[in-house]
mmCIF file of N, CA, C and O in Angstrom:
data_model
loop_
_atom_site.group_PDB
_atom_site.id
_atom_site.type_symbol
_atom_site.label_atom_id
_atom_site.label_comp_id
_atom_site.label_asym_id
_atom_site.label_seq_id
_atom_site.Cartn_x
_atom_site.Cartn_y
_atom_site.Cartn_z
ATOM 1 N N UNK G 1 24.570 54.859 19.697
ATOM 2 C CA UNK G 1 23.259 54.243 19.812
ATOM 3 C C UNK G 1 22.180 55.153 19.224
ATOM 4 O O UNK G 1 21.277 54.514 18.684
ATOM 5 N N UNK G 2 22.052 56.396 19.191
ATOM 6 C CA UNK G 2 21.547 57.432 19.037
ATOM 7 C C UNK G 2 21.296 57.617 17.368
ATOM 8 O O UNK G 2 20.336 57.892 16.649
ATOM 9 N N UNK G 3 22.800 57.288 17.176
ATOM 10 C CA UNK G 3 22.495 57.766 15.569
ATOM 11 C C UNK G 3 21.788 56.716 14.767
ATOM 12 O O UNK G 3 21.116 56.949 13.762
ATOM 13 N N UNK G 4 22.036 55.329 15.396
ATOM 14 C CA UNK G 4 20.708 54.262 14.532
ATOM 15 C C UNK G 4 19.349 54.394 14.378
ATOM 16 O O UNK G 4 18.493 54.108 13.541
ATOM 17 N N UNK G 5 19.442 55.015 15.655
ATOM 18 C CA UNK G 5 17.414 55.356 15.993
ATOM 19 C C UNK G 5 17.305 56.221 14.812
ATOM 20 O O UNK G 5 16.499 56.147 13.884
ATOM 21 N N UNK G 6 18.392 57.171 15.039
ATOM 22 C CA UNK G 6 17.757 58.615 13.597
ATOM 23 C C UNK G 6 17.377 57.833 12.598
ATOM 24 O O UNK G 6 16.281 57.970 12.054
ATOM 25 N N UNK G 7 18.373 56.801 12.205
ATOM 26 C CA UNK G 7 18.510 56.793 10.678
ATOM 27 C C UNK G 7 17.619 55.504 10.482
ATOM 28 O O UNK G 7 17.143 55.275 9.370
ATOM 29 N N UNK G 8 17.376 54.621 11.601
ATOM 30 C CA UNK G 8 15.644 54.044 11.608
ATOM 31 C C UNK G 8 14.666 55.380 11.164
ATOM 32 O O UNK G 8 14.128 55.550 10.070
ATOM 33 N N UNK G 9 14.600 56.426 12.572
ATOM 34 C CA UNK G 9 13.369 56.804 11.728
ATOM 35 C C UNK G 9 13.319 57.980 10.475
ATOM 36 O O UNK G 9 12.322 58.494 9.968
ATOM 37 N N UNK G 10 14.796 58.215 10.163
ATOM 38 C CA UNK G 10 14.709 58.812 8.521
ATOM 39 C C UNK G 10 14.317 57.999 6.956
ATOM 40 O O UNK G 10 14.027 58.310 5.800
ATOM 41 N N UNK G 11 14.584 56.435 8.025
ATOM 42 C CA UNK G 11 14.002 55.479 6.759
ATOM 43 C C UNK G 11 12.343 55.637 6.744
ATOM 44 O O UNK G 11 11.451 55.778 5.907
ATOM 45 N N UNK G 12 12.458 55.547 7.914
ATOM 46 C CA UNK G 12 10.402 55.461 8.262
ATOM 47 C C UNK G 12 10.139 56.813 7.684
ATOM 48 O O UNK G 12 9.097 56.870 7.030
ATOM 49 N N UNK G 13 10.663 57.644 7.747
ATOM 50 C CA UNK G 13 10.003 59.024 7.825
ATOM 51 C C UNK G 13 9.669 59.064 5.965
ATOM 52 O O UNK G 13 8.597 59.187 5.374
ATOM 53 N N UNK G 14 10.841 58.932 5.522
ATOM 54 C CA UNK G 14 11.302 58.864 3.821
ATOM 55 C C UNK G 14 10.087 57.899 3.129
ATOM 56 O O UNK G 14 9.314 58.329 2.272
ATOM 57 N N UNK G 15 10.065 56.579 3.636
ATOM 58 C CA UNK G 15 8.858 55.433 3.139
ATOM 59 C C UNK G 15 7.183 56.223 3.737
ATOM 60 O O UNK G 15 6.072 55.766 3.469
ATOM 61 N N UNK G 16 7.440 57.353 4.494
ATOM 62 C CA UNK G 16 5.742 57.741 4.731
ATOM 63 C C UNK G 16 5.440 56.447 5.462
ATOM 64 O O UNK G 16 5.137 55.804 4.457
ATOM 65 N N UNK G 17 5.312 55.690 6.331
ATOM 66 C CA UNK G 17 5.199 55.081 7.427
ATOM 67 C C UNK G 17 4.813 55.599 8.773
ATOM 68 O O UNK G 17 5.437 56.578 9.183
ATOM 69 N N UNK G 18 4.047 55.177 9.381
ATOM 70 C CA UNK G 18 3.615 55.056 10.985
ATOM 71 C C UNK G 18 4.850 54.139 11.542
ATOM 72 O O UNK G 18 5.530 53.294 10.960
ATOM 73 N N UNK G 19 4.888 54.635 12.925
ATOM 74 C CA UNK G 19 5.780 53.734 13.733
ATOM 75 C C UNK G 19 4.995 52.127 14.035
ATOM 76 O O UNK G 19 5.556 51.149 14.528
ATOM 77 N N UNK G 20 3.972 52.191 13.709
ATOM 78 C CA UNK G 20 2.936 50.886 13.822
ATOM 79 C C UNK G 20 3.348 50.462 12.524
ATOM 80 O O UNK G 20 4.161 49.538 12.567
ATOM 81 N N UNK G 21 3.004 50.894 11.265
ATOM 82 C CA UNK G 21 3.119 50.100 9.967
ATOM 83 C C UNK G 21 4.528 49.944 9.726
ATOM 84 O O UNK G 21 4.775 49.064 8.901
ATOM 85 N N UNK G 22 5.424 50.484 10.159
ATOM 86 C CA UNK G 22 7.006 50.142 10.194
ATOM 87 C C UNK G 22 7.081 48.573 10.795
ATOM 88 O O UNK G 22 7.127 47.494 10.205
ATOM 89 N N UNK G 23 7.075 48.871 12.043
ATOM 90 C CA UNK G 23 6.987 47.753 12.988
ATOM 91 C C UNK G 23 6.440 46.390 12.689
ATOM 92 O O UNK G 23 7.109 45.450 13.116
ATOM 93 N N UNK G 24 5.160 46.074 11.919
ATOM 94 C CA UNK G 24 5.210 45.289 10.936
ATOM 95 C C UNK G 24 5.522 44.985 10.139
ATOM 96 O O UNK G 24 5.183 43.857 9.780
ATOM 97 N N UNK G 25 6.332 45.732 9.367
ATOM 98 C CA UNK G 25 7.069 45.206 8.132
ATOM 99 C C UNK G 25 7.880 44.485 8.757
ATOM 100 O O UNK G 25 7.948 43.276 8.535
ATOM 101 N N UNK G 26 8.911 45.317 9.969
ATOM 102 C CA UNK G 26 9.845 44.302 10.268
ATOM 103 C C UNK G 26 9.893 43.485 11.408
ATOM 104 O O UNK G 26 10.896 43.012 11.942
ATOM 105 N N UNK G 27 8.360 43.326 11.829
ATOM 106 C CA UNK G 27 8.200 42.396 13.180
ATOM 107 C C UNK G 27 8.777 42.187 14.344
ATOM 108 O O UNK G 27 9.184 41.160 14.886
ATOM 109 N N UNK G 28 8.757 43.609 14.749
ATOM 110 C CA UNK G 28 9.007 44.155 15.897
ATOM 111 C C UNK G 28 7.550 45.079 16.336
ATOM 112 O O UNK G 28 6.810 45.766 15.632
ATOM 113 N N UNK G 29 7.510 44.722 17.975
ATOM 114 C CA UNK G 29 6.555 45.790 18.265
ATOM 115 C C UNK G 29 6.752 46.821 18.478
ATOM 116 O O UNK G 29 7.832 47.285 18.842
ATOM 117 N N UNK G 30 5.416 47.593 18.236
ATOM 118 C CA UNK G 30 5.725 49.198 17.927
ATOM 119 C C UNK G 30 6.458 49.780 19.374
ATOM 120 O O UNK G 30 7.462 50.451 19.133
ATOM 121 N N UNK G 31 6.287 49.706 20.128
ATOM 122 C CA UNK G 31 7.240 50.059 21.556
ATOM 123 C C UNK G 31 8.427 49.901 21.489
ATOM 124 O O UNK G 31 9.249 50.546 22.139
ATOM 125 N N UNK G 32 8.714 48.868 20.555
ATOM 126 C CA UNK G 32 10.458 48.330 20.122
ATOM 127 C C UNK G 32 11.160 49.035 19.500
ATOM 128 O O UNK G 32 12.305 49.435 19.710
ATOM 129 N N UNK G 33 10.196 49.264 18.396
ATOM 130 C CA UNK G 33 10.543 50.391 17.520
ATOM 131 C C UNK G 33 11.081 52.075 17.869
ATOM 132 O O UNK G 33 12.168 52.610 17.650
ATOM 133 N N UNK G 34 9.874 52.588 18.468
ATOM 134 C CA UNK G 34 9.680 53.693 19.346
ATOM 135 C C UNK G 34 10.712 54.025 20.063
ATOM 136 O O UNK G 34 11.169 55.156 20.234
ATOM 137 N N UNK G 35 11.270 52.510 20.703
ATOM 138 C CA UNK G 35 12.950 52.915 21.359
ATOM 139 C C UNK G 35 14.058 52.800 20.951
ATOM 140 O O UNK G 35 15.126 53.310 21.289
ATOM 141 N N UNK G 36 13.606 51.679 19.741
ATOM 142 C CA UNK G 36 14.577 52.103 18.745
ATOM 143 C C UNK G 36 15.309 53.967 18.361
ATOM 144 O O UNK G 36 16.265 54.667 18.695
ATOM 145 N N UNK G 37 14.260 54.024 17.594
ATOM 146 C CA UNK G 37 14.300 55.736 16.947
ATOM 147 C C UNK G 37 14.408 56.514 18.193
ATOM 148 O O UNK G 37 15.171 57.475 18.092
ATOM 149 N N UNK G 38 13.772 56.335 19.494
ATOM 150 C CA UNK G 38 14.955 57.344 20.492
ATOM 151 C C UNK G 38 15.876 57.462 20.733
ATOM 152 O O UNK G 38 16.412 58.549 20.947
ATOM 153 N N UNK G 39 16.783 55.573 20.823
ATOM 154 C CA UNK G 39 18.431 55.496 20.609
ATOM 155 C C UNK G 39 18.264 54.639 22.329
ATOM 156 O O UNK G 39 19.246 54.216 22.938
ATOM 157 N N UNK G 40 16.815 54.538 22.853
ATOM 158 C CA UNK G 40 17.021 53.800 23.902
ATOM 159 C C UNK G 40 17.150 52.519 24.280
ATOM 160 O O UNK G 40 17.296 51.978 25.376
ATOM 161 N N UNK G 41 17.037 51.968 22.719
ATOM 162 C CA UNK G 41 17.141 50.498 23.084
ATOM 163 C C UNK G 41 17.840 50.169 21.146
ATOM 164 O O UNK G 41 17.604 50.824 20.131
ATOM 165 N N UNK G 42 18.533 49.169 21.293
ATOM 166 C CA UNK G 42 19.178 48.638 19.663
ATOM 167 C C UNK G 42 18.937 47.168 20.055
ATOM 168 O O UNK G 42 18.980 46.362 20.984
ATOM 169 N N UNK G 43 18.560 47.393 18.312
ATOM 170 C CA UNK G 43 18.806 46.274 17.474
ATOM 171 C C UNK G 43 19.796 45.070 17.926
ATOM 172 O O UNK G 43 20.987 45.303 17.718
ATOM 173 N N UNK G 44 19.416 43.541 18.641
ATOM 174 C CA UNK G 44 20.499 43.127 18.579
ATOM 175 C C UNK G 44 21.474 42.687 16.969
ATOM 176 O O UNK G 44 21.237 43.055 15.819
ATOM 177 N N UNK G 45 22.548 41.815 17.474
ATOM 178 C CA UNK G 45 23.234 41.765 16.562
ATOM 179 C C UNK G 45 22.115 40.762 15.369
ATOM 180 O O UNK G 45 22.398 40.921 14.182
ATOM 181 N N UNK G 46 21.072 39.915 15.644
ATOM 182 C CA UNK G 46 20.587 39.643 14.444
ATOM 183 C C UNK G 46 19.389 39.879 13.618
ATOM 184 O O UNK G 46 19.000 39.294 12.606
ATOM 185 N N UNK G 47 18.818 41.014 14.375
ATOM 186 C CA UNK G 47 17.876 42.019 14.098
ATOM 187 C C UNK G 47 18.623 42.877 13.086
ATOM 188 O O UNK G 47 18.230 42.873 11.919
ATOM 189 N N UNK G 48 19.552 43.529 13.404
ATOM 190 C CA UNK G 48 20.154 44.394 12.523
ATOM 191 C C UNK G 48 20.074 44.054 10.817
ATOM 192 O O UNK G 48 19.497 44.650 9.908
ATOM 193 N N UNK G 49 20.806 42.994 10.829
ATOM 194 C CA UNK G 49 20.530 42.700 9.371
ATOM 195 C C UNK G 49 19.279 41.786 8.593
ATOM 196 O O UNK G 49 19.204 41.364 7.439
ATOM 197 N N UNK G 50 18.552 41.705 9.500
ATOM 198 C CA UNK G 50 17.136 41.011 9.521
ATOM 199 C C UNK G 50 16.567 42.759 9.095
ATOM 200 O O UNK G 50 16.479 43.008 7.892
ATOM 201 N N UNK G 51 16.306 43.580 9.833
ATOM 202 C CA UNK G 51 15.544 44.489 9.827
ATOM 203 C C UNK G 51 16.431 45.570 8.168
ATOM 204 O O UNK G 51 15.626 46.055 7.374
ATOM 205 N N UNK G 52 17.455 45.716 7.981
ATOM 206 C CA UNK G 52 18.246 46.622 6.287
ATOM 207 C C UNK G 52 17.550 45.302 5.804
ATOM 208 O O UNK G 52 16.724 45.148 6.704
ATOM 209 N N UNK G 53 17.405 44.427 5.078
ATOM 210 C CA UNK G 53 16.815 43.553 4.150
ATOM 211 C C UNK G 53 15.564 43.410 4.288
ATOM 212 O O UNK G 53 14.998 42.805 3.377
ATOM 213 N N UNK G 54 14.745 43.896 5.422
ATOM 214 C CA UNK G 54 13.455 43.909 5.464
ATOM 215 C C UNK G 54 12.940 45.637 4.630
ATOM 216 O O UNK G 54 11.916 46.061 4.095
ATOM 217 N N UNK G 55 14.002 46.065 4.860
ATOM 218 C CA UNK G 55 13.861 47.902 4.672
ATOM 219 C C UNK G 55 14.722 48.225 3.684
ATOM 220 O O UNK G 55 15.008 49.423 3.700
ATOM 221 N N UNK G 56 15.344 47.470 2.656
ATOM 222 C CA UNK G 56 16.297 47.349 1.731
ATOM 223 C C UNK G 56 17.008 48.518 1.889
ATOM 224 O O UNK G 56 16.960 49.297 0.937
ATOM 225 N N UNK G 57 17.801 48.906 3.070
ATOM 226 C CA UNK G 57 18.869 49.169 3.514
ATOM 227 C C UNK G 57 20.063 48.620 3.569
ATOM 228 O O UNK G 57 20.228 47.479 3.138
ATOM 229 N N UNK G 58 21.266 49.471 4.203
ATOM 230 C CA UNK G 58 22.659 48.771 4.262
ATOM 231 C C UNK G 58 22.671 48.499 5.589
ATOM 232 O O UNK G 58 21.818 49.041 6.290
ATOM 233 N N UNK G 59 23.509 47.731 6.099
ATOM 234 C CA UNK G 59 23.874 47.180 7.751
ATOM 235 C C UNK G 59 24.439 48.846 8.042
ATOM 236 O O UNK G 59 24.135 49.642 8.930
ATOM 237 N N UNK G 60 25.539 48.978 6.685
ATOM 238 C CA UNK G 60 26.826 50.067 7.029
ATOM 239 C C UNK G 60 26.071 51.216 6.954
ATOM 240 O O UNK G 60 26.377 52.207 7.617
ATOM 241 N N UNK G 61 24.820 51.186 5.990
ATOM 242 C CA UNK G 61 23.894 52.237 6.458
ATOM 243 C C UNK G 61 23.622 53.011 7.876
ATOM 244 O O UNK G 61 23.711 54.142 8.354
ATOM 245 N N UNK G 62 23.227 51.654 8.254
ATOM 246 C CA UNK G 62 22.519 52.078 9.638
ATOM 247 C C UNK G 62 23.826 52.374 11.106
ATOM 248 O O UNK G 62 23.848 52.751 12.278
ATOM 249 N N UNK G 63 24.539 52.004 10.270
ATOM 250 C CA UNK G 63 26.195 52.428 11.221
ATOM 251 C C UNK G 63 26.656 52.989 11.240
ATOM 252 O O UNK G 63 27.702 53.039 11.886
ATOM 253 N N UNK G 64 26.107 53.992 10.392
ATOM 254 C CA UNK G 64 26.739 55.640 10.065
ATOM 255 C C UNK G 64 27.677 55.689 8.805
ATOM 256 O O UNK G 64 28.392 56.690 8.756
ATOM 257 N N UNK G 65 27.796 54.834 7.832
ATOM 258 C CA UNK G 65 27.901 55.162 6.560
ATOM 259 C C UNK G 65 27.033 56.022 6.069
ATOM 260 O O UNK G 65 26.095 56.628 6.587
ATOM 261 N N UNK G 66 27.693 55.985 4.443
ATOM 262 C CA UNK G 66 26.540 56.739 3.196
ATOM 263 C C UNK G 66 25.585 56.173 2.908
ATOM 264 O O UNK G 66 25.102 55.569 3.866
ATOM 265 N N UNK G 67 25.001 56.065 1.908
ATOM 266 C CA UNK G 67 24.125 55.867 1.457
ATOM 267 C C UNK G 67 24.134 54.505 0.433
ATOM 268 O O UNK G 67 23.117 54.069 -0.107
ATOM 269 N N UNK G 68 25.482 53.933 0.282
ATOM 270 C CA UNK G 68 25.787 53.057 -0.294
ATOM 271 C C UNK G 68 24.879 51.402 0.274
ATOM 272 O O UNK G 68 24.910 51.028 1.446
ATOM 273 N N UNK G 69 24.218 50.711 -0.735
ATOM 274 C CA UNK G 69 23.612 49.598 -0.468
ATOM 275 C C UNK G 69 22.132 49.907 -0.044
ATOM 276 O O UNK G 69 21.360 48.986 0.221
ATOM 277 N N UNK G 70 21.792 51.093 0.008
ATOM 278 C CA UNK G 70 20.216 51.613 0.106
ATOM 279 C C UNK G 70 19.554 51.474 -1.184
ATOM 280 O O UNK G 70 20.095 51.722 -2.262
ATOM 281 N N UNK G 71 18.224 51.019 -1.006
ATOM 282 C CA UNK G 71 17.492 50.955 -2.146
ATOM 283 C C UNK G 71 17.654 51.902 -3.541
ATOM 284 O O UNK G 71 18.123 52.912 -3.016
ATOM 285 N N UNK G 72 17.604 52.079 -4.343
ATOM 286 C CA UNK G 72 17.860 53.418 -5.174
ATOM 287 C C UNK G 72 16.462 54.567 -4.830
ATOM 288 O O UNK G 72 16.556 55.756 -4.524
ATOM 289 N N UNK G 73 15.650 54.036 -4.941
ATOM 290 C CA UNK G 73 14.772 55.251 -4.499
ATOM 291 C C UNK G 73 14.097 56.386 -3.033
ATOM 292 O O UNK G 73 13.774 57.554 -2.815
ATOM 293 N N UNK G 74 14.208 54.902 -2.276
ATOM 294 C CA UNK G 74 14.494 55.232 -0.879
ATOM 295 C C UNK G 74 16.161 56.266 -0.986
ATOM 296 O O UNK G 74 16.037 57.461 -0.718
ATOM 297 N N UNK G 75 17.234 55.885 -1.269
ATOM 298 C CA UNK G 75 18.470 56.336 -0.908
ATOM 299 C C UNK G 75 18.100 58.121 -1.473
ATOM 300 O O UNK G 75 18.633 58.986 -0.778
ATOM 301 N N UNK G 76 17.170 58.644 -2.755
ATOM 302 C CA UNK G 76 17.311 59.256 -3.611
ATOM 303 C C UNK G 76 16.597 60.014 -2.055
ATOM 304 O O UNK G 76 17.242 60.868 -1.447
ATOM 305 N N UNK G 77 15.397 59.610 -1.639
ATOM 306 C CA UNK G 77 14.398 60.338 -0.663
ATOM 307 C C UNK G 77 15.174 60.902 0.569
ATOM 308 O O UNK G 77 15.061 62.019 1.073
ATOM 309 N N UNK G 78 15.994 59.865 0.941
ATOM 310 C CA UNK G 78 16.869 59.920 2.184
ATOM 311 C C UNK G 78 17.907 61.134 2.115
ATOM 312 O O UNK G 78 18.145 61.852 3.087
ATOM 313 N N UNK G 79 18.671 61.324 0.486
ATOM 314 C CA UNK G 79 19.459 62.062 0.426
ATOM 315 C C UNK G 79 18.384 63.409 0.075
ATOM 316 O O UNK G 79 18.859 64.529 0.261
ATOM 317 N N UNK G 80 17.315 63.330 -0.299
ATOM 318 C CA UNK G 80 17.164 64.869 -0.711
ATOM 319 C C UNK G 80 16.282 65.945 1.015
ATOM 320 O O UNK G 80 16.053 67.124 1.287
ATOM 321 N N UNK G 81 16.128 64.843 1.568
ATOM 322 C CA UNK G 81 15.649 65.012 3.154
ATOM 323 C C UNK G 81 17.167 65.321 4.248
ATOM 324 O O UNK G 81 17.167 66.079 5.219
ATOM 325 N N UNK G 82 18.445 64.444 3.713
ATOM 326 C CA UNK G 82 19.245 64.410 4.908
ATOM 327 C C UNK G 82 20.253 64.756 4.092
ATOM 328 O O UNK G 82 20.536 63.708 3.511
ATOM 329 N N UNK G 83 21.042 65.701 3.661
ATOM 330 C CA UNK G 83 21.705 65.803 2.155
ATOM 331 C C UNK G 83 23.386 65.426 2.934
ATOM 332 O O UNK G 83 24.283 65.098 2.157
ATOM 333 N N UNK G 84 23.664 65.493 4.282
ATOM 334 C CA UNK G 84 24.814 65.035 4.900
ATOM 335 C C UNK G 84 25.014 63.613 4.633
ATOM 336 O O UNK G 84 25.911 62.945 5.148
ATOM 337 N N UNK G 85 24.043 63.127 3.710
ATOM 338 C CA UNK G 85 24.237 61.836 3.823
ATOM 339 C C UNK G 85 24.710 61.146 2.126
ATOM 340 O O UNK G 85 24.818 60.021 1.639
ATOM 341 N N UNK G 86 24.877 62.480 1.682
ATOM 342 C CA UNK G 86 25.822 62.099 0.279
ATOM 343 C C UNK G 86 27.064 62.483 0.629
ATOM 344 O O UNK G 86 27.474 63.421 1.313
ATOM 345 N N UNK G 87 27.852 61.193 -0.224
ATOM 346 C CA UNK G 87 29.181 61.227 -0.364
ATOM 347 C C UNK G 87 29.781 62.334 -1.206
ATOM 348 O O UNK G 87 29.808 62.033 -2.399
ATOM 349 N N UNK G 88 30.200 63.361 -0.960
ATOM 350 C CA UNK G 88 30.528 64.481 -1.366
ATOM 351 C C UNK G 88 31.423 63.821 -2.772
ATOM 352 O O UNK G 88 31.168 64.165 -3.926
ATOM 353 N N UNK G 89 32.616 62.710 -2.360
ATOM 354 C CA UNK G 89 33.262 62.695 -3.328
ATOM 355 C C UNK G 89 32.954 62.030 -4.471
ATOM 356 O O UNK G 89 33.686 61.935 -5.456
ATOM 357 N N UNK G 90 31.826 61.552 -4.334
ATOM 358 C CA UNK G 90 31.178 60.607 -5.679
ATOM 359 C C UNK G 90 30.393 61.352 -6.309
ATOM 360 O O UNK G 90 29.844 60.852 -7.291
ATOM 361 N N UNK G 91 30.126 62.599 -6.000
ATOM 362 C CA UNK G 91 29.368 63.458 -6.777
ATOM 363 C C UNK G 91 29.391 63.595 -8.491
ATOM 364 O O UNK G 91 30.464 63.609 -7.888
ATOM 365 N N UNK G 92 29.357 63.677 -9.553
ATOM 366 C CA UNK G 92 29.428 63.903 -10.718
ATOM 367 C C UNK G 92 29.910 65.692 -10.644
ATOM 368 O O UNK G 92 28.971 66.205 -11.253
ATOM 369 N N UNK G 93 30.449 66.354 -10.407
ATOM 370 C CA UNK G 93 31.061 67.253 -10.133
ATOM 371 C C UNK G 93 32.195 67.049 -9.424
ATOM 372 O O UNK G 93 33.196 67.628 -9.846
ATOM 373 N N UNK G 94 32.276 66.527 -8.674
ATOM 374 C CA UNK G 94 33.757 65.976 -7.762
ATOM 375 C C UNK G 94 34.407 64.953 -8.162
ATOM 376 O O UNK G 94 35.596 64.899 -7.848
ATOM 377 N N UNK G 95 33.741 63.708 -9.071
ATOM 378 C CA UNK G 95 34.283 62.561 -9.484
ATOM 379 C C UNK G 95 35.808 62.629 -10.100
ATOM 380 O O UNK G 95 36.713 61.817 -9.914
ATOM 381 N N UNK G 96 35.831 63.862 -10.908
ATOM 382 C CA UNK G 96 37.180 63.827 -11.468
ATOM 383 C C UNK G 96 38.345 64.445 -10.589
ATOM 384 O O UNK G 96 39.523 64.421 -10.946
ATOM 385 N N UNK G 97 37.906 64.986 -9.433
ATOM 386 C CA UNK G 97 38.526 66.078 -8.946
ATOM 387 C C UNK G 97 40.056 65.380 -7.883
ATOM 388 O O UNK G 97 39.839 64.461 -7.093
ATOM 389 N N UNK G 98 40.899 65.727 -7.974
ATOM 390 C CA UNK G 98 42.122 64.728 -7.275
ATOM 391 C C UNK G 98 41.053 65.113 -5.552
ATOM 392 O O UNK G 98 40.157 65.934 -5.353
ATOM 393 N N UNK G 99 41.717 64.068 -4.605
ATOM 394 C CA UNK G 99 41.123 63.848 -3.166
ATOM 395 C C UNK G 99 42.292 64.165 -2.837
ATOM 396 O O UNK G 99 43.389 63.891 -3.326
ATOM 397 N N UNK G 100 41.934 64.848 -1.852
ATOM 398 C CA UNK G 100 43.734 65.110 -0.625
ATOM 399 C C UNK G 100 43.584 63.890 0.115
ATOM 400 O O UNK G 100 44.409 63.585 0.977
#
C-alpha cells in the first residue's frame, strides 16, 4: 500500500505540483490524495486506472514496475530523481549483454 503513495507522490513531485493542483487534475480531494501518498488509504480498483491516464502513467507503474508505459518525459524526470526505477537490463550498455 505504501509503495503506491511513494510513487503517487514521485509523480507529483517530478510534474512540480501541489497536493491541491494534483488532486484536480485527477478529481480527487486533496485529503484523498494526502492519504494516498502516505499509503493510508488506495486507490480503488477504478480510480487506479482513471487516475495513470489522467497522469499518463502505467497501472504496472504504480504497482511497482519500471518505468515502462510512463510518459517519455515525466518517465526521463522520474528516473533521473528515483534512478532504482530503471531497468538495469534495457540499458544501452547492458542491452547486448547475455542475462543469467
Amino acid at each position: 500500500m505504501k509503495e503506491i503513495g511513494e510513487r503517487l507522490q514521485w509523480v507529483r513531485e517530478a510534474l512540480g505540483l501541489s497536493q491541491i493542483e494534483i488532486s484536480k487534475i485527477v478529481d480527487v480531494h486533496q485529503t484523498t490524495w494526502s492519504l494516498y501518498e502516505k499509503g493510508l488509504r488506495l486507490p480503488d480498483q477504478f480510480q487506479i486506472p482513471r487516475i495513470a491516464g489522467k497522469l499518463k502513467i502505467s497501472v504496472s507503474y504504480l504497482l511497482g514496475e519500471g518505468l515502462d508505459g510512463v510518459e517519455r518525459d515525466l518517465a526521463i524526470r522520474l528516473a533521473a530523481q528515483h534512478p532504482q526505477l530503471v531497468d538495469k537490463k534495457n540499458t544501452p550498455e547492458n542491452k547486448d549483454k547475455p542475462q543469467p
